[in-house]
XYZ file of N, CA and C in Angstrom:
816
model
N -88.965 -9.735 203.058
C -89.158 -9.846 201.615
C -88.497 -8.708 200.859
N -88.022 -7.611 201.577
C -87.426 -6.502 200.827
C -86.123 -6.888 200.145
N -85.502 -8.012 200.556
C -84.214 -8.387 199.966
C -84.377 -9.080 198.620
N -85.616 -9.437 198.271
C -85.835 -10.100 196.985
C -85.636 -9.097 195.852
N -84.801 -9.488 194.902
C -84.472 -8.581 193.789
C -84.804 -9.261 192.464
N -85.629 -8.610 191.662
C -85.983 -9.165 190.358
C -84.815 -9.036 189.384
N -84.537 -10.069 188.590
C -83.446 -10.012 187.607
C -83.708 -8.967 186.530
N -82.641 -8.546 185.869
C -82.758 -7.535 184.818
C -83.298 -8.148 183.523
N -83.792 -7.287 182.645
C -84.365 -7.723 181.361
C -83.393 -8.553 180.520
N -82.101 -8.152 180.369
C -81.186 -8.961 179.534
C -80.963 -10.365 180.067
N -81.109 -10.561 181.382
C -80.971 -11.902 181.955
C -82.116 -12.791 181.469
N -83.320 -12.213 181.411
C -84.471 -12.952 180.899
C -84.289 -13.281 179.412
N -83.787 -12.328 178.652
C -83.614 -12.540 177.213
C -82.558 -13.609 176.926
N -81.470 -13.574 177.676
C -80.412 -14.573 177.473
C -80.949 -15.974 177.714
N -81.827 -16.112 178.688
C -82.390 -17.420 179.007
C -83.440 -17.853 177.989
N -84.347 -16.939 177.663
C -85.472 -17.286 176.797
C -85.048 -17.546 175.357
N -84.066 -16.791 174.862
C -83.640 -16.926 173.466
C -82.382 -17.778 173.317
N -81.411 -17.540 174.188
C -80.141 -18.257 174.069
C -80.212 -19.696 174.540
N -81.018 -19.956 175.588
C -81.105 -21.302 176.143
C -81.479 -22.366 175.130
N -82.605 -22.192 174.404
C -82.978 -23.208 173.407
C -81.918 -23.417 172.330
N -81.314 -22.322 171.857
C -80.291 -22.441 170.813
C -79.079 -23.213 171.317
N -78.666 -22.930 172.546
C -77.510 -23.604 173.135
C -77.774 -25.101 173.292
N -78.932 -25.451 173.848
C -79.218 -26.855 174.115
C -79.399 -27.670 172.837
N -79.968 -27.056 171.802
C -80.091 -27.778 170.540
C -78.714 -27.965 169.904
N -77.862 -26.959 170.024
C -76.522 -27.029 169.444
C -75.712 -28.191 170.011
N -75.842 -28.453 171.309
C -75.014 -29.492 171.948
C -75.695 -30.871 171.974
N -76.764 -31.058 171.199
C -77.464 -32.355 171.172
C -76.531 -33.529 170.857
N -75.644 -33.445 169.851
C -74.761 -34.597 169.582
C -73.874 -34.957 170.771
N -73.409 -33.947 171.509
C -72.586 -34.219 172.691
C -73.402 -34.961 173.752
N -74.662 -34.522 173.929
C -75.534 -35.163 174.920
C -75.858 -36.603 174.513
N -76.136 -36.829 173.232
C -76.448 -38.179 172.766
C -75.238 -39.108 172.884
N -74.058 -38.579 172.641
C -72.840 -39.372 172.806
C -72.658 -39.820 174.247
N -72.931 -38.928 175.185
C -72.846 -39.269 176.600
C -73.843 -40.362 176.959
N -75.041 -40.245 176.429
C -76.085 -41.225 176.718
C -75.666 -42.613 176.240
N -75.136 -42.698 175.028
C -74.696 -43.992 174.495
C -73.525 -44.539 175.296
N -72.668 -43.654 175.784
C -71.518 -44.089 176.574
C -71.900 -44.715 177.897
N -73.100 -44.396 178.397
C -73.542 -44.929 179.683
C -73.687 -46.445 179.651
N -73.965 -46.999 178.482
C -74.139 -48.458 178.379
C -73.089 -49.091 177.460
N -72.017 -48.360 177.150
C -70.964 -48.899 176.284
C -69.597 -48.454 176.793
N -69.126 -49.036 177.898
C -67.865 -48.595 178.496
C -66.641 -48.879 177.640
N -66.741 -49.790 176.674
C -65.568 -50.157 175.871
C -65.299 -49.169 174.741
N -66.314 -48.395 174.346
C -66.178 -47.509 173.189
C -65.437 -46.224 173.548
N -64.626 -45.755 172.613
C -63.932 -44.480 172.794
C -64.880 -43.338 172.456
N -64.463 -42.115 172.779
C -65.287 -40.946 172.450
C -65.498 -40.866 170.937
N -64.456 -41.180 170.186
C -64.565 -41.131 168.730
C -65.608 -42.127 168.220
N -65.609 -43.335 168.779
C -66.577 -44.362 168.362
C -67.998 -43.931 168.730
N -68.172 -43.384 169.927
C -69.501 -42.961 170.374
C -70.038 -41.827 169.513
N -69.199 -40.860 169.193
C -69.645 -39.771 168.319
C -69.939 -40.310 166.920
N -69.188 -41.349 166.526
C -69.462 -41.981 165.236
C -70.828 -42.633 165.219
N -71.210 -43.261 166.328
C -72.537 -43.866 166.431
C -73.634 -42.794 166.411
N -73.347 -41.662 167.041
C -74.317 -40.556 167.056
C -74.620 -40.092 165.633
N -73.570 -40.030 164.795
C -73.741 -39.542 163.422
C -73.826 -40.682 162.397
N -74.111 -41.894 162.887
C -74.127 -43.067 161.989
C -75.144 -42.927 160.871
N -76.231 -42.223 161.121
C -77.271 -42.050 160.105
C -77.107 -40.792 159.283
N -75.923 -40.165 159.350
C -75.698 -38.917 158.637
C -75.627 -37.740 159.600
N -75.259 -36.584 159.097
C -75.065 -35.403 159.940
C -76.319 -35.060 160.732
N -77.483 -35.113 160.083
C -78.730 -34.734 160.755
C -79.074 -35.678 161.898
N -78.624 -36.935 161.827
C -78.968 -37.909 162.867
C -78.331 -37.550 164.213
N -77.289 -36.726 164.188
C -76.654 -36.309 165.437
C -77.575 -35.498 166.317
N -78.573 -34.887 165.705
C -79.490 -34.025 166.455
C -80.818 -34.716 166.742
N -80.862 -36.059 166.627
C -82.114 -36.774 166.890
C -82.540 -36.569 168.346
N -83.790 -36.275 168.546
C -84.325 -36.058 169.891
C -83.988 -34.708 170.478
N -83.167 -33.904 169.770
C -82.711 -32.631 170.319
C -83.804 -31.599 170.482
N -84.904 -31.771 169.743
C -85.980 -30.794 169.815
C -86.617 -30.777 171.199
N -86.634 -31.936 171.890
C -87.287 -32.005 173.204
C -86.530 -31.188 174.265
N -85.208 -31.395 174.437
C -84.480 -30.543 175.367
C -84.470 -29.074 174.928
N -84.492 -28.816 173.603
C -84.499 -27.432 173.127
C -85.800 -26.734 173.527
N -86.917 -27.462 173.421
C -88.205 -26.898 173.834
C -88.186 -26.607 175.333
N -87.615 -27.541 176.101
C -87.559 -27.370 177.556
C -86.492 -26.373 177.983
N -85.591 -25.994 177.052
C -84.453 -25.155 177.416
C -84.847 -23.748 177.824
N -85.939 -23.234 177.262
C -86.360 -21.885 177.643
C -86.680 -21.838 179.136
N -87.594 -22.672 179.644
C -87.811 -22.673 181.098
C -86.598 -23.169 181.878
N -85.816 -24.095 181.292
C -84.615 -24.581 181.974
C -83.641 -23.446 182.238
N -83.384 -22.647 181.216
C -82.424 -21.564 181.385
C -83.025 -20.366 182.126
N -84.350 -20.303 182.182
C -84.972 -19.325 183.073
C -84.667 -19.694 184.522
N -84.470 -20.997 184.780
C -84.054 -21.442 186.117
C -82.591 -21.088 186.367
N -81.729 -21.378 185.387
C -80.299 -21.115 185.542
C -79.986 -19.625 185.589
N -80.842 -18.813 184.933
C -80.612 -17.371 184.891
C -81.486 -16.615 185.868
N -82.667 -16.157 185.442
C -83.521 -15.335 186.301
C -83.883 -15.989 187.636
N -84.267 -17.278 187.625
C -84.656 -17.926 188.881
C -83.472 -17.997 189.841
N -82.275 -18.315 189.305
C -81.086 -18.346 190.160
C -80.870 -16.985 190.806
N -80.890 -15.934 189.999
C -80.646 -14.590 190.536
C -81.715 -14.205 191.553
N -82.948 -14.606 191.288
C -84.030 -14.323 192.232
C -83.810 -15.066 193.546
N -83.561 -16.369 193.473
C -83.343 -17.163 194.690
C -82.102 -16.675 195.443
N -81.037 -16.366 194.699
C -79.781 -15.943 195.324
C -79.937 -14.606 196.028
N -80.891 -13.786 195.599
C -81.061 -12.468 196.205
C -81.519 -12.554 197.661
N -82.146 -13.701 198.051
C -82.562 -13.827 199.454
C -82.051 -15.089 200.145
N -81.371 -15.991 199.397
C -80.802 -17.191 200.036
C -79.287 -17.278 199.853
N -78.704 -16.353 199.088
C -77.274 -16.413 198.817
C -76.969 -17.287 197.604
N -75.702 -17.316 197.217
C -75.319 -18.029 196.003
C -75.533 -19.535 196.113
N -75.222 -20.117 197.272
C -75.389 -21.558 197.442
C -76.871 -21.930 197.438
N -77.678 -21.175 198.201
C -79.112 -21.435 198.225
C -79.736 -21.257 196.853
N -79.290 -20.217 196.129
C -79.787 -19.982 194.780
C -79.446 -21.126 193.851
N -78.238 -21.675 194.013
C -77.799 -22.805 193.186
C -78.675 -24.034 193.419
N -78.943 -24.350 194.677
C -79.741 -25.539 195.007
C -81.192 -25.377 194.537
N -81.808 -24.246 194.854
C -83.217 -24.040 194.504
C -83.410 -23.967 192.985
N -82.489 -23.303 192.304
C -82.589 -23.211 190.849
C -82.444 -24.589 190.206
N -81.578 -25.431 190.772
C -81.342 -26.765 190.212
C -82.550 -27.679 190.400
N -83.193 -27.595 191.558
C -84.397 -28.393 191.796
C -85.502 -27.960 190.839
N -85.646 -26.661 190.669
C -86.650 -26.144 189.740
C -86.348 -26.594 188.312
N -85.074 -26.573 187.950
C -84.655 -27.001 186.606
C -85.020 -28.455 186.354
N -84.738 -29.328 187.332
C -85.063 -30.749 187.162
C -86.565 -30.967 187.019
N -87.340 -30.201 187.760
C -88.796 -30.331 187.676
C -89.284 -30.037 186.258
N -88.544 -29.184 185.550
C -88.957 -28.775 184.205
C -88.392 -29.684 183.115
N -87.102 -30.034 183.203
C -86.450 -30.696 182.067
C -86.246 -32.199 182.215
N -86.501 -32.751 183.398
C -86.273 -34.186 183.582
C -86.994 -35.020 182.518
N -88.272 -34.743 182.289
C -89.054 -35.524 181.334
C -88.482 -35.470 179.934
N -88.105 -34.268 179.484
C -87.566 -34.109 178.138
C -86.233 -34.822 177.979
N -85.355 -34.720 178.979
C -84.043 -35.352 178.882
C -84.156 -36.880 178.920
N -85.075 -37.387 179.723
C -85.258 -38.831 179.801
C -85.851 -39.361 178.494
N -86.778 -38.618 177.923
C -87.338 -38.975 176.616
C -86.235 -39.002 175.560
N -85.389 -37.972 175.550
C -84.269 -37.869 174.614
C -83.311 -39.049 174.776
N -83.007 -39.405 176.033
C -82.075 -40.502 176.305
C -82.627 -41.835 175.800
N -83.911 -42.055 175.995
C -84.503 -43.320 175.561
C -84.651 -43.394 174.039
N -84.885 -42.243 173.398
C -84.911 -42.214 171.936
C -83.531 -42.556 171.369
N -82.482 -41.990 171.991
C -81.113 -42.279 171.549
C -80.786 -43.760 171.738
N -81.260 -44.341 172.837
C -81.037 -45.768 173.094
C -81.768 -46.610 172.050
N -82.988 -46.222 171.709
C -83.748 -46.965 170.694
C -83.106 -46.864 169.316
N -82.422 -45.739 169.050
C -81.733 -45.602 167.763
C -80.599 -46.618 167.663
N -79.896 -46.814 168.784
C -78.773 -47.756 168.801
C -79.267 -49.202 168.894
N -80.281 -49.436 169.745
C -80.823 -50.783 169.945
C -82.339 -50.726 169.781
N -82.818 -50.781 168.539
C -84.257 -50.645 168.276
C -85.107 -51.604 169.111
N -86.188 -51.051 169.672
C -87.120 -51.872 170.441
C -86.814 -51.966 171.916
N -85.722 -51.307 172.375
C -85.400 -51.355 173.804
C -86.568 -50.822 174.633
N -87.152 -49.711 174.159
C -88.297 -49.124 174.852
C -89.493 -49.111 173.910
N -90.479 -49.916 174.237
C -91.717 -49.914 173.448
C -92.492 -48.634 173.717
N -92.421 -48.168 174.964
C -93.083 -46.928 175.363
C -92.037 -45.976 175.932
N -91.678 -44.969 175.145
C -90.676 -43.997 175.577
C -91.270 -43.087 176.651
N -90.446 -42.703 177.629
C -90.890 -41.834 178.719
C -91.489 -40.545 178.146
N -92.680 -40.156 178.560
C -93.299 -38.920 178.043
C -92.464 -37.691 178.390
N -92.266 -36.814 177.429
C -91.415 -35.638 177.649
C -92.005 -34.668 178.672
N -93.313 -34.780 178.939
C -93.962 -33.861 179.883
C -93.955 -34.381 181.320
N -93.564 -35.636 181.524
C -93.670 -36.265 182.855
C -92.455 -35.904 183.716
N -92.639 -35.178 184.837
C -91.505 -34.649 185.607
C -90.917 -35.595 186.641
N -91.259 -36.871 186.600
C -90.699 -37.824 187.560
C -90.581 -39.187 186.894
N -89.719 -40.018 187.483
C -89.476 -41.333 186.907
C -88.118 -41.841 187.324
N -87.544 -42.798 186.608
C -86.254 -43.386 186.991
C -85.116 -42.372 186.958
N -84.328 -42.322 188.045
C -83.146 -41.462 188.081
C -83.403 -40.007 188.427
N -84.592 -39.660 188.940
C -84.884 -38.248 189.230
C -83.946 -37.673 190.291
N -83.691 -38.438 191.368
C -82.782 -37.956 192.407
C -81.379 -37.703 191.877
N -80.916 -38.584 190.996
C -79.604 -38.399 190.369
C -79.611 -37.163 189.475
N -80.719 -36.945 188.792
C -80.864 -35.798 187.907
C -80.738 -34.492 188.702
N -81.393 -34.423 189.856
C -81.339 -33.226 190.697
C -79.917 -33.006 191.222
N -79.287 -34.075 191.720
C -77.921 -33.968 192.237
C -76.964 -33.491 191.154
N -77.094 -34.070 189.979
C -76.254 -33.660 188.849
C -76.423 -32.184 188.545
N -77.662 -31.694 188.540
C -77.917 -30.296 188.213
C -77.370 -29.341 189.263
N -77.426 -29.742 190.530
C -76.873 -28.890 191.591
C -75.372 -28.693 191.374
N -74.668 -29.788 191.101
C -73.218 -29.704 190.900
C -72.879 -28.932 189.627
N -73.646 -29.165 188.551
C -73.394 -28.459 187.291
C -73.656 -26.958 187.438
N -74.726 -26.594 188.150
C -75.034 -25.181 188.361
C -73.975 -24.523 189.236
N -73.419 -25.299 190.174
C -72.328 -24.773 190.993
C -71.129 -24.422 190.111
N -70.886 -25.234 189.077
C -69.809 -24.918 188.143
C -70.034 -23.573 187.474
N -71.295 -23.317 187.088
C -71.649 -22.072 186.405
C -71.643 -20.881 187.347
N -72.178 -21.056 188.558
C -72.409 -19.918 189.457
C -71.406 -19.776 190.597
N -70.727 -20.869 190.966
C -69.818 -20.795 192.117
C -68.350 -20.978 191.763
N -68.058 -21.792 190.738
C -66.666 -22.113 190.430
C -66.006 -21.126 189.463
N -66.803 -20.434 188.648
C -66.228 -19.589 187.596
C -65.427 -18.407 188.149
N -65.936 -17.797 189.210
C -65.249 -16.619 189.758
C -63.847 -16.931 190.265
N -63.660 -17.974 191.109
C -62.288 -18.284 191.543
C -61.389 -18.728 190.391
N -61.955 -19.422 189.415
C -61.150 -19.834 188.253
C -60.704 -18.616 187.449
N -61.615 -17.665 187.263
C -61.272 -16.433 186.543
C -60.198 -15.656 187.293
N -60.347 -15.563 188.620
C -59.362 -14.842 189.439
C -57.984 -15.487 189.315
N -57.946 -16.831 189.293
C -56.665 -17.531 189.179
C -56.022 -17.270 187.819
N -56.826 -17.303 186.763
C -56.295 -17.063 185.413
C -55.819 -15.621 185.266
N -56.585 -14.677 185.806
C -56.184 -13.263 185.728
C -54.919 -13.001 186.533
N -54.787 -13.698 187.659
C -53.574 -13.551 188.467
C -52.361 -14.079 187.704
N -52.539 -15.217 187.032
C -51.434 -15.801 186.260
C -51.097 -14.954 185.042
N -52.136 -14.385 184.400
C -51.918 -13.588 183.194
C -51.476 -12.165 183.519
N -51.757 -11.705 184.734
C -51.390 -10.352 185.128
C -52.313 -9.285 184.568
N -53.467 -9.699 184.032
C -54.415 -8.729 183.483
C -55.798 -9.372 183.377
N -56.788 -8.489 183.226
C -58.163 -8.953 183.067
C -58.673 -8.540 181.693
N -59.033 -9.523 180.879
C -59.531 -9.254 179.537
C -60.751 -10.137 179.280
N -61.378 -9.926 178.138
C -62.510 -10.774 177.754
C -62.057 -12.220 177.619
N -60.803 -12.424 177.182
C -60.281 -13.779 177.002
C -60.068 -14.479 178.341
N -59.551 -13.749 179.348
C -59.361 -14.363 180.666
C -60.713 -14.666 181.308
N -61.706 -13.821 181.050
C -63.052 -14.072 181.569
C -63.644 -15.330 180.940
N -63.470 -15.453 179.614
C -63.959 -16.640 178.912
C -63.240 -17.891 179.411
N -61.930 -17.775 179.591
C -61.150 -18.908 180.093
C -61.575 -19.314 181.490
N -61.860 -18.327 182.351
C -62.305 -18.617 183.706
C -63.660 -19.289 183.722
N -64.568 -18.794 182.873
C -65.894 -19.419 182.781
C -65.787 -20.860 182.300
N -64.956 -21.071 181.279
C -64.816 -22.421 180.726
C -64.176 -23.357 181.756
N -63.164 -22.857 182.478
C -62.493 -23.676 183.493
C -63.452 -24.036 184.625
N -64.248 -23.061 185.074
C -65.214 -23.324 186.137
C -66.246 -24.345 185.714
N -66.704 -24.228 184.477
C -67.705 -25.166 183.976
C -67.112 -26.551 183.714
N -65.817 -26.609 183.374
C -65.156 -27.911 183.244
C -65.103 -28.604 184.606
N -64.816 -27.828 185.667
C -64.804 -28.409 187.023
C -66.168 -29.012 187.350
N -67.233 -28.239 187.085
C -68.580 -28.743 187.338
C -68.889 -29.959 186.484
N -68.465 -29.903 185.220
C -68.729 -31.010 184.294
C -68.035 -32.292 184.745
N -66.776 -32.178 185.168
C -66.031 -33.370 185.589
C -66.635 -33.986 186.849
N -67.062 -33.142 187.773
C -67.666 -33.649 189.001
C -69.011 -34.320 188.742
N -69.707 -33.869 187.703
C -71.019 -34.459 187.413
C -70.942 -35.678 186.488
N -69.767 -35.955 185.935
C -69.647 -37.053 184.956
C -70.178 -38.395 185.479
N -69.713 -38.883 186.640
C -70.239 -40.178 187.108
C -71.718 -40.114 187.476
N -72.163 -38.949 187.969
C -73.580 -38.811 188.332
C -74.437 -38.862 187.078
N -73.982 -38.183 186.029
C -74.750 -38.181 184.782
C -74.766 -39.570 184.154
N -73.630 -40.262 184.172
C -73.581 -41.603 183.590
C -74.518 -42.555 184.343
N -74.587 -42.396 185.667
C -75.482 -43.229 186.457
C -76.941 -42.892 186.155
N -77.224 -41.604 185.967
C -78.580 -41.210 185.560
C -78.914 -41.803 184.188
N -77.975 -41.694 183.241
C -78.196 -42.223 181.905
C -78.420 -43.728 181.924
N -77.645 -44.422 182.757
C -77.797 -45.877 182.896
C -79.175 -46.209 183.474
N -79.573 -45.467 184.487
C -80.869 -45.718 185.138
C -82.025 -45.453 184.184
N -81.909 -44.384 183.400
C -82.999 -44.003 182.501
C -83.103 -44.894 181.277
N -81.996 -45.559 180.901
C -81.997 -46.334 179.654
C -81.816 -47.839 179.863
N -82.003 -48.306 181.090
C -81.887 -49.732 181.393
C -83.228 -50.235 181.924
N -84.085 -50.789 181.045
C -85.447 -51.175 181.444
C -85.510 -52.164 182.600
N -84.533 -53.094 182.662
C -84.614 -54.108 183.722
C -84.502 -53.512 185.121
N -83.873 -52.345 185.246
C -83.788 -51.683 186.557
C -85.167 -51.358 187.103
N -86.098 -51.052 186.187
C -87.428 -50.620 186.598
C -88.227 -51.746 187.248
N -87.792 -52.993 187.039
C -88.519 -54.126 187.612
C -87.822 -54.692 188.853
N -86.651 -54.128 189.196
C -85.913 -54.619 190.361
C -86.503 -54.064 191.650
N -86.257 -54.760 192.755
C -86.698 -54.284 194.062
C -85.781 -53.158 194.532
N -86.215 -52.437 195.543
C -85.423 -51.322 196.075
C -84.092 -51.807 196.649
N -84.047 -53.041 197.109
C -82.799 -53.576 197.667
C -81.828 -54.014 196.563
N -82.350 -54.375 195.401
C -81.506 -54.840 194.299
C -80.914 -53.684 193.496
N -81.655 -52.594 193.371
C -81.215 -51.486 192.519
C -79.862 -50.892 192.924
N -79.645 -50.559 194.218
C -78.348 -49.961 194.586
C -77.165 -50.840 194.223
N -77.310 -52.162 194.429
C -76.215 -53.081 194.111
C -75.943 -53.083 192.610
N -76.999 -53.061 191.807
C -76.826 -53.061 190.348
C -76.198 -51.754 189.886
N -76.581 -50.646 190.506
C -76.025 -49.345 190.133
C -74.554 -49.242 190.527
N -74.202 -49.768 191.718
C -72.800 -49.772 192.131
C -71.965 -50.654 191.215
N -72.570 -51.774 190.779
C -71.860 -52.648 189.858
C -71.612 -51.949 188.529
N -72.598 -51.150 188.090
C -72.420 -50.370 186.857
C -71.236 -49.424 186.979
N -71.143 -48.711 188.112
C -70.038 -47.766 188.302
C -68.694 -48.492 188.333
N -68.655 -49.642 188.982
C -67.413 -50.420 189.011
C -67.038 -50.892 187.609
N -68.037 -51.395 186.878
C -67.779 -51.853 185.509
C -67.337 -50.700 184.623
N -67.884 -49.516 184.894
C -67.626 -48.347 184.065
C -66.244 -47.749 184.328
N -65.819 -47.746 185.592
C -64.645 -46.960 185.962
C -63.456 -47.761 186.505
N -63.637 -49.061 186.747
C -62.537 -49.856 187.281
C -62.280 -51.071 186.389
N -61.017 -51.456 186.269
C -60.652 -52.679 185.546
C -59.669 -53.469 186.404
N -59.750 -54.785 186.288
C -58.831 -55.652 187.030
C -57.987 -56.438 186.031
N -56.675 -56.229 186.099
C -55.732 -56.910 185.209
C -54.657 -57.572 186.063
N -54.467 -58.877 185.868
C -53.485 -59.635 186.640
C -53.703 -59.471 188.140
N -54.968 -59.462 188.543
C -55.283 -59.378 189.969
C -55.206 -57.988 190.556
N -54.858 -56.995 189.740
C -54.751 -55.618 190.240
C -55.865 -54.761 189.656
N -56.549 -54.031 190.513
C -57.648 -53.169 190.090
C -57.153 -51.734 189.950
N -57.476 -51.128 188.822
C -57.069 -49.742 188.587
C -58.210 -49.000 187.893
N -58.023 -47.675 187.796
C -59.026 -46.840 187.136
C -59.033 -47.131 185.637
N -60.221 -47.268 185.079
C -60.372 -47.602 183.663
C -60.086 -46.402 182.759
N -59.785 -46.697 181.509
C -59.589 -45.634 180.512
C -60.896 -44.927 180.191
N -62.021 -45.488 180.685
C -63.318 -44.846 180.475
C -63.396 -43.519 181.228
N -62.646 -43.399 182.334
C -62.722 -42.187 183.152
C -62.335 -40.947 182.355
N -61.140 -40.895 181.743
C -60.825 -39.698 180.943
C -61.795 -39.500 179.781
N -62.309 -40.612 179.205
C -63.298 -40.480 178.122
C -64.542 -39.762 178.603
N -65.076 -40.197 179.747
C -66.299 -39.591 180.262
C -66.082 -38.143 180.693
N -64.923 -37.863 181.281
C -64.635 -36.483 181.686
C -64.556 -35.576 180.461
N -63.918 -36.081 179.413
C -63.824 -35.301 178.178
C -65.206 -35.059 177.567
N -66.006 -36.127 177.450
C -67.307 -36.009 176.801
C -68.274 -35.170 177.628
N -68.205 -35.304 178.943
C -69.061 -34.498 179.810
C -68.677 -33.022 179.705
N -67.370 -32.756 179.640
C -66.902 -31.371 179.508
C -67.331 -30.778 178.173
N -67.258 -31.594 177.108
C -67.681 -31.116 175.791
C -69.147 -30.719 175.785
N -69.935 -31.416 176.575
C -71.373 -31.115 176.635
C -71.672 -29.962 177.588
N -71.373 -30.148 178.865
C -71.765 -29.169 179.880
C -70.962 -27.871 179.779
N -69.638 -27.980 179.716
C -68.818 -26.783 179.734
C -69.065 -25.914 178.505
N -69.222 -26.541 177.347
C -69.492 -25.762 176.128
C -70.852 -25.078 176.228
N -71.882 -25.821 176.647
C -73.231 -25.258 176.734
C -73.295 -24.122 177.746
N -72.758 -24.352 178.947
C -72.867 -23.339 180.003
C -71.972 -22.132 179.739
N -70.827 -22.361 179.102
C -69.955 -21.226 178.783
C -70.579 -20.370 177.678
N -71.201 -21.016 176.696
C -71.926 -20.256 175.668
C -73.017 -19.405 176.307
N -73.767 -20.018 177.235
C -74.855 -19.297 177.884
C -74.340 -18.148 178.752
N -73.342 -18.410 179.595
C -72.848 -17.365 180.499
C -72.229 -16.210 179.724
N -71.578 -16.520 178.594
C -70.995 -15.458 177.763
C -72.090 -14.581 177.174
N -73.170 -15.218 176.702
C -74.298 -14.457 176.169
C -74.945 -13.605 177.246
N -75.159 -14.188 178.423
C -75.788 -13.452 179.523
C -74.962 -12.229 179.914
N -73.665 -12.408 180.092
C -72.798 -11.302 180.495
C -72.718 -10.225 179.414
N -72.690 -10.663 178.148
C -72.619 -9.699 177.042
C -73.880 -8.845 176.976
N -75.037 -9.469 177.127
C -76.288 -8.724 177.111
C -76.409 -7.769 178.290
N -76.026 -8.226 179.477
C -76.100 -7.374 180.674
C -75.159 -6.180 180.533
N -73.959 -6.427 180.003
C -72.961 -5.372 179.869
C -73.360 -4.320 178.839
N -74.025 -4.766 177.759
C -74.332 -3.829 176.665
C -75.775 -3.357 176.650
N -76.589 -3.798 177.597
C -77.997 -3.410 177.617
C -78.113 -1.927 178.019
N -78.918 -1.156 177.309
C -79.088 0.267 177.656
C -79.565 0.438 179.102
N -78.915 1.295 179.820
C -79.283 1.541 181.220
C -80.403 2.578 181.323
């Protein structure tokens, strides 16, 4: 147990104060992704238009729930990660922090997703998933998505920063920011299909009544419908793929880069 190391005070502050602000800020990006899960034909511009269809304030509908959960969520991404990593290493810290994160925020995110679905198609959910309930449809996908996204924040940023600094021939705050953003884009792109499948599972009521043998086939069909098109007998990757990668990057990479920049700034400038 001597290898366990408690995180520093600025790490706690970055999570407790910065986390909620970051997650509320990116609410329109998250809602756009949710709507895209059941609308493969719409472009990113159309989806963002639907998010703001009720005016500027409507873009942040449901955002209060993830913002409330963001304090404990980012305590997982920050202090809990550093704590777990101190005795399990970076990979172990990433996995354990992600499982803990899902246990905390799954309910809020699923509630947010179903509220966004009801805004687009009123009455889809008569009973929205309770924001406090830590289990339900798509939980396994939620955990997998978080592991990959956290890897972008904690495992991919360093090699990306090193590559950018090598190309630039110097290390500056800008190369650090670029490396963080690039690492988080990698994580975001890898999680795009997982997140879309989670969003589909959480916002498709008929899935909840299917048998265990029927669900996988329906989910695979969703992915095929989402990412593949057949024209003149030839199947190719759909234009939805770059759309989802872009929208996922706008959400995850922006949020995590904002957070990591705040965390590093506080740690660097905190009185020793």
